[in-house]
PDB file of C-alpha atoms in Angstrom:
ATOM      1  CA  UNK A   1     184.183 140.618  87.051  1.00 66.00           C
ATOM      2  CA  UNK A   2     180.743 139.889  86.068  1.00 79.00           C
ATOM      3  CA  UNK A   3     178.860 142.423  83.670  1.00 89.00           C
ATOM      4  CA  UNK A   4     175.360 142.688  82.462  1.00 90.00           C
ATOM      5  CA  UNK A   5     176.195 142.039  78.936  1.00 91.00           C
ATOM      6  CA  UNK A   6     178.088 138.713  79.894  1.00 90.00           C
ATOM      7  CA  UNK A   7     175.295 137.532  82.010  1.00 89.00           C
ATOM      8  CA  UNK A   8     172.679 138.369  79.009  1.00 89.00           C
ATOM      9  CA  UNK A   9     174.596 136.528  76.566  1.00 88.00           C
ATOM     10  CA  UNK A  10     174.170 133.328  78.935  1.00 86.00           C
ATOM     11  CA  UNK A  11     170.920 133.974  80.234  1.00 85.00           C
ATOM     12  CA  UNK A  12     169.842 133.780  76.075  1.00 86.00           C
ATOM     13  CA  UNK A  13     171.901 131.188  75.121  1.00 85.00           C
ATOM     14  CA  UNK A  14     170.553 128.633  78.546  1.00 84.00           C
ATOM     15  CA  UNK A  15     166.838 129.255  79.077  1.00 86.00           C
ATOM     16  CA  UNK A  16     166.970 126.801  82.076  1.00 90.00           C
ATOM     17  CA  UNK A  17     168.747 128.571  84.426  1.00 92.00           C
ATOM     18  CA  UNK A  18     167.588 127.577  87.562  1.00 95.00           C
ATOM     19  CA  UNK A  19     170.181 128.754  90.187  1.00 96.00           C
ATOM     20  CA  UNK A  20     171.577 132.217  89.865  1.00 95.00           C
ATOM     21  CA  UNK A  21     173.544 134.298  92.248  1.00 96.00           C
ATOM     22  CA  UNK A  22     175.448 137.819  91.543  1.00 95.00           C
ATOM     23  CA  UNK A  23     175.375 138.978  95.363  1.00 96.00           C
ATOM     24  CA  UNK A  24     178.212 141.693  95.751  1.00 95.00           C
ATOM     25  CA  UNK A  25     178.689 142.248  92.028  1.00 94.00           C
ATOM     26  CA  UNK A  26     178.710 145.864  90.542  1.00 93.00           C
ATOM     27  CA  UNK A  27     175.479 144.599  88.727  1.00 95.00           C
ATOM     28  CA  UNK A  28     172.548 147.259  88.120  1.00 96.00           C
ATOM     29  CA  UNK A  29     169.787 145.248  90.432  1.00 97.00           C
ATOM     30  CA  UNK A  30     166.854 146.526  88.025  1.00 98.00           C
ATOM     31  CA  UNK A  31     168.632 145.596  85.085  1.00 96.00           C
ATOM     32  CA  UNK A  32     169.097 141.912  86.151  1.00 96.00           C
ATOM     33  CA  UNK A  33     165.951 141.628  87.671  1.00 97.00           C
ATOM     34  CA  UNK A  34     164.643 142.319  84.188  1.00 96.00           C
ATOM     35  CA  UNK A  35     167.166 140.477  81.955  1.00 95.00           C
ATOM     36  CA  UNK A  36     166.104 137.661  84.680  1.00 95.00           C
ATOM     37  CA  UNK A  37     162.631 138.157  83.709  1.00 96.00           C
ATOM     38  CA  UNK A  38     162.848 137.934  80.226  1.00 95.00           C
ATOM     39  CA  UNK A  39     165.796 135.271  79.477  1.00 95.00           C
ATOM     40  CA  UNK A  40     164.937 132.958  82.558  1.00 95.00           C
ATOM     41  CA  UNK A  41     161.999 131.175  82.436  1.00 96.00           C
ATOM     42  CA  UNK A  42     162.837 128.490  84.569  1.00 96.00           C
ATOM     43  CA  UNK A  43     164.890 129.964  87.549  1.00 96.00           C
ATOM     44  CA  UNK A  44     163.960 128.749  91.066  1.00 97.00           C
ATOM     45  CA  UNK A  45     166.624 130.513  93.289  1.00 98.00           C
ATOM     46  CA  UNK A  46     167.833 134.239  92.574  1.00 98.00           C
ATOM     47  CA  UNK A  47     170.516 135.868  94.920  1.00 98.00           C
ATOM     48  CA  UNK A  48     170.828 139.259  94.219  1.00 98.00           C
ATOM     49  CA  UNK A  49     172.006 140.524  97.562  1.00 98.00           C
ATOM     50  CA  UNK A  50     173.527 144.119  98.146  1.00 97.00           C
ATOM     51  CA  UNK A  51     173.174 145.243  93.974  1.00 97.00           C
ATOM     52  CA  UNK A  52     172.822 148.868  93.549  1.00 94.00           C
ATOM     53  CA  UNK A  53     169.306 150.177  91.936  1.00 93.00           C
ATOM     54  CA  UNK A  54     166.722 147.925  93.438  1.00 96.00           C
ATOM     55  CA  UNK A  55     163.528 149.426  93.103  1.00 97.00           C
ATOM     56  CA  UNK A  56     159.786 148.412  92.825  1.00 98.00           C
ATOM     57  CA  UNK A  57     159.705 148.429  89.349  1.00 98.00           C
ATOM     58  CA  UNK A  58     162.820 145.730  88.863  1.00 98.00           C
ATOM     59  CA  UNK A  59     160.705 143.500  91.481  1.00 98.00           C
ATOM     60  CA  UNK A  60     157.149 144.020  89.492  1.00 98.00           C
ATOM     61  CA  UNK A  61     159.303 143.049  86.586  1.00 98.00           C
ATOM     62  CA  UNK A  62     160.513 139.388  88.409  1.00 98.00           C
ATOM     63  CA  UNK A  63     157.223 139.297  90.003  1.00 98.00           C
ATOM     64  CA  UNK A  64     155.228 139.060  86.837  1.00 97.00           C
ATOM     65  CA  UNK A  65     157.327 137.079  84.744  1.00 97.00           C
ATOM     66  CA  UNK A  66     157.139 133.484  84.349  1.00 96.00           C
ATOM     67  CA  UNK A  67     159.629 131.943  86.363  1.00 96.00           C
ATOM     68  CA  UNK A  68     157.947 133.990  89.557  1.00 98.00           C
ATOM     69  CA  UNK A  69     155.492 131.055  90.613  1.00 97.00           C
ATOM     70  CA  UNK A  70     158.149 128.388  90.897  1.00 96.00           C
ATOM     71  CA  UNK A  71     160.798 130.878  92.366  1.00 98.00           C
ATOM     72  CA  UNK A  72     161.825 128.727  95.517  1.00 98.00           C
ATOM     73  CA  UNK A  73     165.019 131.461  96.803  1.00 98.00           C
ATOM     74  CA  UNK A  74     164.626 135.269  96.158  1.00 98.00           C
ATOM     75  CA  UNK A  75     167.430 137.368  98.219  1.00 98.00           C
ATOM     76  CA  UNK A  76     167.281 141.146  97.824  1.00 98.00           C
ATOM     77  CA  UNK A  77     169.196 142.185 100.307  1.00 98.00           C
ATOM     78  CA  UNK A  78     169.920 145.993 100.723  1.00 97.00           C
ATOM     79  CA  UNK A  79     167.477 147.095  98.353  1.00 97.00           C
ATOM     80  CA  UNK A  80     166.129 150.406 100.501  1.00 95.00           C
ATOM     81  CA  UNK A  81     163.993 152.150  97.562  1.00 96.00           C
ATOM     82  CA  UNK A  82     161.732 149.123  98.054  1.00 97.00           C
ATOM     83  CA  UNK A  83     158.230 149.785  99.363  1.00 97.00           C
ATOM     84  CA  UNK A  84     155.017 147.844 100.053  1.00 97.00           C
ATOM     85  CA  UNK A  85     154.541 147.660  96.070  1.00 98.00           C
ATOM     86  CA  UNK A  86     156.945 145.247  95.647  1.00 98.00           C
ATOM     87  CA  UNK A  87     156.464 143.499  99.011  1.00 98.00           C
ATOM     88  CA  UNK A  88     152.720 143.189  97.321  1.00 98.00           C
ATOM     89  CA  UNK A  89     153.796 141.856  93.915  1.00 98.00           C
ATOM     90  CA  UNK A  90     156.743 139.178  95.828  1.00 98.00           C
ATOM     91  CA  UNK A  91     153.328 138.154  97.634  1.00 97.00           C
ATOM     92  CA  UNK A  92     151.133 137.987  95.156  1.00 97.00           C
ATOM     93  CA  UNK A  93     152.958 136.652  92.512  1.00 98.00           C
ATOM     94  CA  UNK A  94     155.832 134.249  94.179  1.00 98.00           C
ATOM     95  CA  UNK A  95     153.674 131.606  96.202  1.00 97.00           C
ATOM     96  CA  UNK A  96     156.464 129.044  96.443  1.00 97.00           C
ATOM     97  CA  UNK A  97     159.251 131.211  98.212  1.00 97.00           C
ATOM     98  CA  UNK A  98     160.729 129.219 101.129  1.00 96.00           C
ATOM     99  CA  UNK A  99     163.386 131.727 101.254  1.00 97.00           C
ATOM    100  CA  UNK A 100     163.072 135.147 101.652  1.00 98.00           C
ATOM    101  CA  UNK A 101     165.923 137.878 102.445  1.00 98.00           C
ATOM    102  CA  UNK A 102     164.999 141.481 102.442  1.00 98.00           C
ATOM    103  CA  UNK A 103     167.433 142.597 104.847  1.00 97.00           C
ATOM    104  CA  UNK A 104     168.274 146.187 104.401  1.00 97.00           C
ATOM    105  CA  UNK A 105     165.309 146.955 102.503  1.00 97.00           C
ATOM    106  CA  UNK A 106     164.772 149.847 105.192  1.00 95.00           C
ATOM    107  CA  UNK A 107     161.577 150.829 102.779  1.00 96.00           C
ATOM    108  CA  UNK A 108     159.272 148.604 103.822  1.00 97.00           C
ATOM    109  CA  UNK A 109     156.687 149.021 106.298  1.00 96.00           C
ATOM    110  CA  UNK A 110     156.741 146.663 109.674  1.00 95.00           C
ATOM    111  CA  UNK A 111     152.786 145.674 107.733  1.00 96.00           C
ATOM    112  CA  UNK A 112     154.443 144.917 104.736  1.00 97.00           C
ATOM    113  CA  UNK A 113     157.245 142.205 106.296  1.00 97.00           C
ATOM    114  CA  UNK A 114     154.001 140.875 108.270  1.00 95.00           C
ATOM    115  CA  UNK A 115     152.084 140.697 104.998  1.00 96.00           C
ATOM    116  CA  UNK A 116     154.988 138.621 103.474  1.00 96.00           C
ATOM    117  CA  UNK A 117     155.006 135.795 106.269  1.00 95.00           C
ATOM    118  CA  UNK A 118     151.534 135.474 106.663  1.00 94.00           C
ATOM    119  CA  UNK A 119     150.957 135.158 102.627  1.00 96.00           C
ATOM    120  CA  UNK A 120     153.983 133.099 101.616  1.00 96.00           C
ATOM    121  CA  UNK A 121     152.874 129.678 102.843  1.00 93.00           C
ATOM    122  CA  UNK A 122     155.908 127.696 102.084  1.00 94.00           C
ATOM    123  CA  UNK A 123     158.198 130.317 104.039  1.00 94.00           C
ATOM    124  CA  UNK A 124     160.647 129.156 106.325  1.00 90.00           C
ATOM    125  CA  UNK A 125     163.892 130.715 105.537  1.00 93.00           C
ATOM    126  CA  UNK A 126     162.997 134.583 106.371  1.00 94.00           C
ATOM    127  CA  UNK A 127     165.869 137.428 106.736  1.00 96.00           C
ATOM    128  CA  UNK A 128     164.437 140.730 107.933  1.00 96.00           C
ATOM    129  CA  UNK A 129     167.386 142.180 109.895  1.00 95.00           C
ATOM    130  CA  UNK A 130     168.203 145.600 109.161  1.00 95.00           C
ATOM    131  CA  UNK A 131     164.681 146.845 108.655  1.00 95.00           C
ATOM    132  CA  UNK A 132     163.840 148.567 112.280  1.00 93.00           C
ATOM    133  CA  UNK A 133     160.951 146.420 112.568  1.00 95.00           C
ATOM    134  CA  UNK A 134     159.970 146.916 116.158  1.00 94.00           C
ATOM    135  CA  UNK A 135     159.918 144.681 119.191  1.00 94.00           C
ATOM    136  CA  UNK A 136     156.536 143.282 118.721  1.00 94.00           C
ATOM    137  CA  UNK A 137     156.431 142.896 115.306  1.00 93.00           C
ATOM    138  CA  UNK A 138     159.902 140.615 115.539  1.00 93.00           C
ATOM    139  CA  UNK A 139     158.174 138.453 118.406  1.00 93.00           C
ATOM    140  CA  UNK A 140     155.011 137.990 116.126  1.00 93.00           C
ATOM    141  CA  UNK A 141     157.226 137.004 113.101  1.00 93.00           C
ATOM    142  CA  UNK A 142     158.767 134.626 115.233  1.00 91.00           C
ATOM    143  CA  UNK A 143     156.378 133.225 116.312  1.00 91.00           C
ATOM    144  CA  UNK A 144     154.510 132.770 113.096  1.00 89.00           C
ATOM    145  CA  UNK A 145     157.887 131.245 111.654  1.00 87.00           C
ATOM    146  CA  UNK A 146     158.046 128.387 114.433  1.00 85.00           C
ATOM    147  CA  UNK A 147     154.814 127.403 114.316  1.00 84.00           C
ATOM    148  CA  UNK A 148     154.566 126.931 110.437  1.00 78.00           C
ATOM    149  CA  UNK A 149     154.841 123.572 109.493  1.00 71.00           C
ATOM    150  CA  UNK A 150     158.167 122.952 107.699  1.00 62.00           C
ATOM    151  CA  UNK A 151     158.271 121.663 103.945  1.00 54.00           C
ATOM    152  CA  UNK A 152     161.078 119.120 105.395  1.00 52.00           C
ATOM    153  CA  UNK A 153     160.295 116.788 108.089  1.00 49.00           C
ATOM    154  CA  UNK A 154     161.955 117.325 111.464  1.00 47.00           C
ATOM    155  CA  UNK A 155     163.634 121.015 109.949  1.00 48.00           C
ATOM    156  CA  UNK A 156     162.708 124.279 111.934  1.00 47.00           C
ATOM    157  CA  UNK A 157     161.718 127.463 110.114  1.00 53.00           C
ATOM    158  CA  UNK A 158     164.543 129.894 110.354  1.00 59.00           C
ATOM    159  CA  UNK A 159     164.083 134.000 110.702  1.00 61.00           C
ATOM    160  CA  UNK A 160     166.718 136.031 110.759  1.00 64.00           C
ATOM    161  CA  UNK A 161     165.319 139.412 112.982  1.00 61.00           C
ATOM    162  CA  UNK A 162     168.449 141.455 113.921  1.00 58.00           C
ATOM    163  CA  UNK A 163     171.809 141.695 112.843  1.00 49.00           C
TER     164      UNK A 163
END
């Protein structure tokens, strides 16, 4: 069992976390996204999938924080209080994403998900299932996905639609 106070006592004690993932824990996902923010400087891949309390706020707080430019792996899944604020400040603020789950995150708009892929160059790992995006706005992400050119030679860009 993983707590909050645990977690804090090694995010202060090892600044360069890079690699963190509490998917399926009991874990507050606002709290952690701002212990995260404060104690992690250096973290490249977060997996925070399916947390209770994921809202706008907790994402403005990883979005703004210093380890948000080099965050390579942000997975939110489930997080259905999120809205086009926080798809603005992942865009904005995380420009070297090349994977990007927001599955369940019923709260954003189908111009929102669009935004993301279009603005996060390096994307080629993108789960959207879950979201009731509709038919042509699935066949446009695909098709944006495919034709990006991939950060690793000879690997295709993956999007995850429906599920």
């Amino acid at each position: 069992l993983v707590s909050l106070a645990a977690l804090a006592r090694v995010a202060r004690c090892n600044r360069a976390l890079m690699r963190l993932d509490v998917s399926f824990t009991c874990l507050d996902a606002d709290a952690l996204l701002a212990l995260v923010a404060e104690h992690s400087p250096f973290l490249c891949a977060l997996r925070a999938n399916c947390l209770d309390g994921g809202t706008d706020e907790g994402v403005a707080r990883l979005a703004r924080s210093p380890c948000a430019k080099a965050l390579e792996v942000l997975h939110i899944e489930g997080y259905s209080e999120l809205t086009f604020r926080a798809a603005g400040d992942i865009r904005k603020n995380c420009p070297a994403l090349v994977s990007l789950n927001i599955s369940g995150c019923s709260g954003l708009s189908e111009e929102s998900v669009f935004e993301l892929a279009l603005d996060l160059k390096c994307l080629n790992s993108f789960a959207t299932s879950r979201i009731g995006l509709s038919t042509r706005c699935q066949f446009a992400l695909v098709n944006m996905m495919h034709t990006r050119p991939s950060r690793n030679p000879g690997a295709l860009s993956r999007v995850e639609l429906a599920g």
